[in-house]
CSV table of C-alpha atoms in Angstrom, one decimal:
chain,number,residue,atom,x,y,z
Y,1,UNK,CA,91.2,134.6,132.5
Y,2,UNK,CA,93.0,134.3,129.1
Y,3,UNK,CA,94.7,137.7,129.2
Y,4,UNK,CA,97.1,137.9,131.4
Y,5,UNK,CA,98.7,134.2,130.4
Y,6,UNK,CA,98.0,135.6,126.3
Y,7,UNK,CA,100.1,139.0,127.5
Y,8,UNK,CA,103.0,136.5,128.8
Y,9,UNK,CA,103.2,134.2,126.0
Y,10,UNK,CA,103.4,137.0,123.3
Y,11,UNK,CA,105.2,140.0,125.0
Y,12,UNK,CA,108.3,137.8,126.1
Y,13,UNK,CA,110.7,136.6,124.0
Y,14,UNK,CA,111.1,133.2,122.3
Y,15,UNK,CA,114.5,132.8,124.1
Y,16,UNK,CA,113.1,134.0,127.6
Y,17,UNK,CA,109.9,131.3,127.2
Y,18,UNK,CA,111.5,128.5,126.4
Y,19,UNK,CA,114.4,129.0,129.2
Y,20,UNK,CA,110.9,129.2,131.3
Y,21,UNK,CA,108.7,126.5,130.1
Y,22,UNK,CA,112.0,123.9,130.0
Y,23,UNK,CA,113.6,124.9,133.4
Y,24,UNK,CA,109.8,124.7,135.2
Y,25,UNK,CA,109.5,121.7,133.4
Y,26,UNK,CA,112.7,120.4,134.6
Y,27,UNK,CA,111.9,121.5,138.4
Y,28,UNK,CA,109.0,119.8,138.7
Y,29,UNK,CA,110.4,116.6,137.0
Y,30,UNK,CA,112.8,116.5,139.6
Y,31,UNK,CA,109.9,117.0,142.2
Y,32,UNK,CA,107.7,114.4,140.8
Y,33,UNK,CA,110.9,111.4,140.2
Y,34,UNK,CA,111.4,112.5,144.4
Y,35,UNK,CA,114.7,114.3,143.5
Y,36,UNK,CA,113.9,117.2,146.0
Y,37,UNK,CA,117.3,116.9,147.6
Y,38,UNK,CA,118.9,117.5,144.3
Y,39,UNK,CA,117.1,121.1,144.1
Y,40,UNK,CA,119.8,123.8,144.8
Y,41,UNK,CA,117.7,126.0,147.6
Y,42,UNK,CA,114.7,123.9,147.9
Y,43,UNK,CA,113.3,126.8,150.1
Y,44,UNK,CA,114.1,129.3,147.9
Y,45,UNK,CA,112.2,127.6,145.6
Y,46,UNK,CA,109.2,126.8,148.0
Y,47,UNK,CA,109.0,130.7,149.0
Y,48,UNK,CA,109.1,132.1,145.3
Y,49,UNK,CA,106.6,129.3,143.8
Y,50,UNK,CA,103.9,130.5,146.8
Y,51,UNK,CA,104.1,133.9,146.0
Y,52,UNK,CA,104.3,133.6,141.9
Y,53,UNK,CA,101.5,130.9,142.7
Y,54,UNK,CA,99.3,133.5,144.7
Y,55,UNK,CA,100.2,136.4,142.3
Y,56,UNK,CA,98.9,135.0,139.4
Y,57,UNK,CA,95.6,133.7,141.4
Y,58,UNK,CA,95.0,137.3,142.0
Y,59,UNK,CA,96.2,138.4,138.9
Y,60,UNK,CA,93.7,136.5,136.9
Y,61,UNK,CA,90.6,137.2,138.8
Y,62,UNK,CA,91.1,141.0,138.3
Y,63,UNK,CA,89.3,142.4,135.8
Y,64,UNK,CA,92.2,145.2,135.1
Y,65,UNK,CA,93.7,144.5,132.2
Y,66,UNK,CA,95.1,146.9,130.5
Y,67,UNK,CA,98.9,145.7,130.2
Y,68,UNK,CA,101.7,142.8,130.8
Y,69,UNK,CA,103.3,145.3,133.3
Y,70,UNK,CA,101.1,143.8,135.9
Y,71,UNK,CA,102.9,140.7,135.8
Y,72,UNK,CA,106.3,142.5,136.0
Y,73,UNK,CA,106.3,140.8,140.2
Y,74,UNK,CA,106.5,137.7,139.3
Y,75,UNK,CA,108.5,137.6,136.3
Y,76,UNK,CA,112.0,137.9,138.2
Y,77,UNK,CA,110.5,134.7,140.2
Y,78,UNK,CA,109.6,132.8,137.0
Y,79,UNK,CA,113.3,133.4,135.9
Y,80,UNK,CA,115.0,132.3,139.1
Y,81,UNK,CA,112.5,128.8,139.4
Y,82,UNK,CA,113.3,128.4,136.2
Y,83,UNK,CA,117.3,128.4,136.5
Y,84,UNK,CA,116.7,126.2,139.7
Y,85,UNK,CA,115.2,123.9,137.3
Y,86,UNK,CA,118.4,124.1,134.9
Y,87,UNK,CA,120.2,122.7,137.5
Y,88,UNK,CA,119.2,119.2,137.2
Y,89,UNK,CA,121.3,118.9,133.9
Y,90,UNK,CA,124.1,121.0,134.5
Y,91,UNK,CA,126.0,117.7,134.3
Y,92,UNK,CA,124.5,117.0,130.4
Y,93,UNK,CA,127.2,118.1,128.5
Y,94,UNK,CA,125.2,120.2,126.1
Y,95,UNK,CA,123.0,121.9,128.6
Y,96,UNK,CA,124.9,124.9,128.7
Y,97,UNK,CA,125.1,125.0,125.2
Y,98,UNK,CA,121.1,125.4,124.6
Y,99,UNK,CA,120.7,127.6,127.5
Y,100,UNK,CA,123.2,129.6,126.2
Y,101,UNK,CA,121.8,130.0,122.7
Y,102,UNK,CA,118.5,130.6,124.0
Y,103,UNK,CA,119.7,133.6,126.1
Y,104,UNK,CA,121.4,135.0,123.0
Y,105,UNK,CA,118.3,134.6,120.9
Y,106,UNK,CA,116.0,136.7,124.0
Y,107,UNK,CA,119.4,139.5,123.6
Y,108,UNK,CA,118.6,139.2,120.5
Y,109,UNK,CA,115.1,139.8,120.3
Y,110,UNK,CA,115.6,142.6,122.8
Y,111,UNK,CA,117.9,144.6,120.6
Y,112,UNK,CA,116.0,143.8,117.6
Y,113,UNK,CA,112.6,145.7,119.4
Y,114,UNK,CA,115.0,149.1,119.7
Y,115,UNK,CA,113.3,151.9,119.2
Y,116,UNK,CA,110.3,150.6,120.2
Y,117,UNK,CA,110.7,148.0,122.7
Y,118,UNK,CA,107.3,149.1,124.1
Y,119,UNK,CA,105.5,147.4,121.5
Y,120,UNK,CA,107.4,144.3,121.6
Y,121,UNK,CA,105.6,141.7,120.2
Y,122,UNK,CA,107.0,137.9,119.8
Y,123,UNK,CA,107.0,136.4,115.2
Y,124,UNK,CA,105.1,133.5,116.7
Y,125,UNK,CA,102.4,136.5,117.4
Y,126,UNK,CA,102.2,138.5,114.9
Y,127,UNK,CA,105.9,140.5,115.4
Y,128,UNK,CA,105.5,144.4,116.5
Y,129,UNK,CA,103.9,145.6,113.2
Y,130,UNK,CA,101.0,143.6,114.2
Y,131,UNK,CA,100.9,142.8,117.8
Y,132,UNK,CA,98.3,145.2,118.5
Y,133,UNK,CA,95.9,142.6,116.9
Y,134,UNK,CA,96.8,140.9,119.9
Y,135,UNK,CA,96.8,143.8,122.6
Y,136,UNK,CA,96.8,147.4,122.6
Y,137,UNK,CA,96.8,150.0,125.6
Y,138,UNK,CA,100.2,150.1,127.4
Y,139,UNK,CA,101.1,146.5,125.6
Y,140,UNK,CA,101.3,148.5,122.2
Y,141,UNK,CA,100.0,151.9,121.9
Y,142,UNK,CA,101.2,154.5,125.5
Y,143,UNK,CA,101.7,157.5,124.0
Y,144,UNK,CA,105.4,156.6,123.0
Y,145,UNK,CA,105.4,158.1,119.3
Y,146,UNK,CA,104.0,161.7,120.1
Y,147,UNK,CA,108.0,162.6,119.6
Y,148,UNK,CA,108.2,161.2,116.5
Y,149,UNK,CA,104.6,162.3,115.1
Y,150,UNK,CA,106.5,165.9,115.8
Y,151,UNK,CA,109.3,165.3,113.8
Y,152,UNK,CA,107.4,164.1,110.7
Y,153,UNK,CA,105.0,167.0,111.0
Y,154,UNK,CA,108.7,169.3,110.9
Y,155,UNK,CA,109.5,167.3,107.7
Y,156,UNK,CA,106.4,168.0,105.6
Y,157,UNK,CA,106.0,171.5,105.2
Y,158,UNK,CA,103.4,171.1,102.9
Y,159,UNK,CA,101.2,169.7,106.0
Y,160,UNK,CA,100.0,173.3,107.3
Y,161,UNK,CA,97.3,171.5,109.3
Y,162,UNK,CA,96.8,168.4,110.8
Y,163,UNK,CA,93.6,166.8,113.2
Y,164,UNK,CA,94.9,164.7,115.4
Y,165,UNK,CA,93.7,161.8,117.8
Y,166,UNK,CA,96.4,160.5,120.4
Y,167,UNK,CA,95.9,158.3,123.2
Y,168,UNK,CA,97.0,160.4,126.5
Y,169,UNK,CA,95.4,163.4,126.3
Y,170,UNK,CA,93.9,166.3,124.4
Y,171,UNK,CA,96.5,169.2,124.6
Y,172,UNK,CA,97.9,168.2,121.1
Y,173,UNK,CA,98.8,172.1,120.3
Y,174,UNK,CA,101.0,171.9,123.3
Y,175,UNK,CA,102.9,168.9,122.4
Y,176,UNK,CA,102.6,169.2,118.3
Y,177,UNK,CA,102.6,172.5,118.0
Y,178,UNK,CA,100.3,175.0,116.3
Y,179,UNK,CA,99.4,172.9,112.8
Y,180,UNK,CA,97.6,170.3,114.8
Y,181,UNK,CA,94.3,170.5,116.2
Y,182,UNK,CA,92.7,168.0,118.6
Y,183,UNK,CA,90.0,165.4,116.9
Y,184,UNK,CA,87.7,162.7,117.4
Y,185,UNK,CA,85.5,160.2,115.2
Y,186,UNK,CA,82.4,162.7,116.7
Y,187,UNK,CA,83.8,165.9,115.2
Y,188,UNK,CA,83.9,164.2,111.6
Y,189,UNK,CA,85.7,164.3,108.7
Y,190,UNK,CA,88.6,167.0,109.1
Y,191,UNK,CA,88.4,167.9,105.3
Y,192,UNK,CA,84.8,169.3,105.8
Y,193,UNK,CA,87.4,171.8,108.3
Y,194,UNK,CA,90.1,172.4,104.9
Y,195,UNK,CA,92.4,170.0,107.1
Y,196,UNK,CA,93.4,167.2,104.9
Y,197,UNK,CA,95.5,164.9,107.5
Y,198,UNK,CA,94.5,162.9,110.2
Y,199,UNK,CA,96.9,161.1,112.6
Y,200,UNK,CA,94.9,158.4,115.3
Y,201,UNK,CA,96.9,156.1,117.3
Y,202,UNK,CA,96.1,152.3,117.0
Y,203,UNK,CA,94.9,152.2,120.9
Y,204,UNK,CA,92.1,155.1,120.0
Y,205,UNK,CA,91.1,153.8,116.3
Y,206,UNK,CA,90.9,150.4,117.9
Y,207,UNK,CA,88.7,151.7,120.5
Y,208,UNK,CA,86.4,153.4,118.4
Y,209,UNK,CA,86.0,150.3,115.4
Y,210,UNK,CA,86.1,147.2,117.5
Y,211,UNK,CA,82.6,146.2,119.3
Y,212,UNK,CA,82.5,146.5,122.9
Y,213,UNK,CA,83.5,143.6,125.6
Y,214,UNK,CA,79.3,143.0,125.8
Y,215,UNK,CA,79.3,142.4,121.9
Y,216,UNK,CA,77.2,145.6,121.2
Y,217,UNK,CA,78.4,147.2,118.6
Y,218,UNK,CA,79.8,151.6,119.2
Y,219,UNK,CA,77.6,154.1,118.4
Y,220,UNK,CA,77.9,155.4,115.4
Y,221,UNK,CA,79.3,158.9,115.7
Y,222,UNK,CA,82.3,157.5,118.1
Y,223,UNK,CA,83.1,154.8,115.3
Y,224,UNK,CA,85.0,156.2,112.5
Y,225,UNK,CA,82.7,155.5,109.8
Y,226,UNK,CA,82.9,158.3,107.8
Y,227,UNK,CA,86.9,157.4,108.0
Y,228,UNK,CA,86.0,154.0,107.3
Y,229,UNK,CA,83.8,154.7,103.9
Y,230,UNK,CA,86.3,157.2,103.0
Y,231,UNK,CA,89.4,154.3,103.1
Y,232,UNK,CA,87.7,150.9,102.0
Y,233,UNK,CA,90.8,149.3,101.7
Y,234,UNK,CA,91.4,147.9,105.3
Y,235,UNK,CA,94.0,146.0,107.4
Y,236,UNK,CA,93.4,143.1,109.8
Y,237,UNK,CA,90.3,143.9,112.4
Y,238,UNK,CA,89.0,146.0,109.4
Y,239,UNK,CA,90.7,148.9,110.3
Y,240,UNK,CA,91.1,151.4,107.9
Y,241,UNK,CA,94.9,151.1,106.1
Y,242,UNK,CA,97.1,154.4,106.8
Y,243,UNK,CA,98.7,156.3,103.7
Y,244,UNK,CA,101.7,156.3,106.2
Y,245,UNK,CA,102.9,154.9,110.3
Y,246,UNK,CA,104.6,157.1,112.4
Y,247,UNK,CA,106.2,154.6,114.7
Y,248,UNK,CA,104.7,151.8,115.7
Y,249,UNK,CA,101.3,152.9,117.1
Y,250,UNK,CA,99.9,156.2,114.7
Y,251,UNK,CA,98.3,155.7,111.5
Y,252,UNK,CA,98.0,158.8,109.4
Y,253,UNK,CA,95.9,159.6,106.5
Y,254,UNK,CA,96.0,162.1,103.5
Y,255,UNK,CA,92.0,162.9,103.7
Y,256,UNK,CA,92.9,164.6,99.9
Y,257,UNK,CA,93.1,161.2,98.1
C-alpha cells in the first residue's frame, strides 16, 4: 500500500509537492467552510477528483510495482485540482508570489536532474546518488547508462576485458563491444577468468544482496558473496562500495585490488 504514495512523495519535486499538497489543501478548505460556488469549474473538479480518486484505489491494490510511471494518469489531474485550489487566494497579495517561487524551485530541480532525470530523486530522500535506497527498477536503474558504460570502457585502454551484469538483457558483446563478457553472481569471481573488472547495475546488485519480499534470505550462489568478501567496505543496504559509478545506476570494480 506504501509504494505507490512513497514513489510520489520522493520522485516529484519539492516545488511540484508543495504547489500539490497546499492547492488540495486549499480546495478542500473551500469545500468544507461551504465555499463551493467560489470553485472556478466545480465540475471539472468533480470529474477529475473521481477519476484520480478511483485511480489511485486501483493503483494501490495492485501488486505491480515496479515504477512511479504508473501514476503518470493522474498526475496531470493532481496538478489541475491543485491550481483549482490556488484560486481561493488569488486575491492575497502574495499568493502569486509563493506559487511562483515554488514553480521555479520544481524548474529548478528539473534542470538540476539533467543527464539523468530518470533517476530523479527529491534531497528530502536521499537526492539521486542515493535514491535507489528508496527504489530501484525503472524509478532508478532502466538501462539508461549502457551508453555511457561504453564510453568509459573507450577511455581505459588498459581494460582489455570486462564481465558485465546490466539490467535489460544479456547481449552485452552487442551493445559493449567485444571486451565485455556477460556475468552473474552464479558464474563467480571474474578474476578466476583473468578478467579483473566487473560492472553490475544497482537494480541487479540490489536484487541479488537484498532478502526477498517473504524475508528469506537469496541463495547463496545468486548473492554476490564472493563480491561481497572480496570488498568489505560497504555502502548503505551493505552493498559492496564501487572503485568507480558510471552514471547514476552501474557500479564498477577493479577485481585486481
Amino acid at each position: 500500500l506504501l509504494y505507490f504514495p512513497i514513489s510520489y512523495l520522493t520522485k516529484e519535486t519539492l516545488g511540484a509537492l508543495f504547489i500539490v499538497i497546499i492547492g488540495l489543501i486549499l480546495g478542500i478548505g473551500a469545500l468544507t467552510k461551504k465555499k463551493r460556488r467560489n470553485l472556478t469549474k466545480p465540475t471539472i473538479a468533480l470529474g477529475l477528483t473521481v477519476f484520480t480518486i478511483i485511480y489511485i484505489a486501483i493503483t494501490l491494490r495492485s501488486s505491480l510495482n515496479i515504477g512511479i510511471r504508473h501514476l503518470f494518469p493522474i498526475i496531470p489531474p493532481l496538478y489541475v485540482l491543485a491550481l483549482l485550489g490556488w484560486q481561493q487566494i488569488k486575491e492575497w497579495k502574495y499568493s502569486a508570489w509563493i506559487l511562483g517561487s515554488l514553480v521555479v524551485i520544481h524548474v529548478f530541480a528539473g534542470i538540476q536532474s539533467l543527464p539523468h532525470p530518470l533517476s530523479f530523486y527529491n534531497s528530502l530522500s536521499g537526492g539521486m546518488k542515493y535514491g535507489y535506497l528508496v527504489s530501484a527498477d525503472s524509478n532508478y536503474d532502466w538501462g539508461q547508462d549502457i551508453n555511457r558504460l561504453k564510453q568509459w570502457i573507450e577511455a581505459h585502454p588498459e581494460v582489455d576485458t570486462i564481465a558485465v551484469d546490466l539490467f535489460g538483457g544479456s547481449k552485452v558483446e552487442t551493445l559493449l563491444g567485444p571486451q565485455s563478457v556477460w556475468w552473474s553472481s552464479a558464474k563467480g569471481n571474474p578474476r578466476s577468468y583473468g578478467i579483473d573488472y566487473i560492472a553490475i547495475s544497482i537494480n541487479n546488485l540490489l536484487n541479488a544482496t537484498q532478502r526477498l519480499e517473504n524475508g528469506e534470505p537469496r541463495k547463496a550462489v545468486d548473492s554476490y558473496l564472493w563480491l561481497q568478501e572480496l570488498r568489505k567496505e560497504t555502502t548503505v543496504k551493505n552493498l559492496p562500495a564501487p572503485d568507480e559509478r558510471v552514471g547514476t545506476s552501474i557500479f564498477i570494480y577493479h577485481l585486481n585490488k
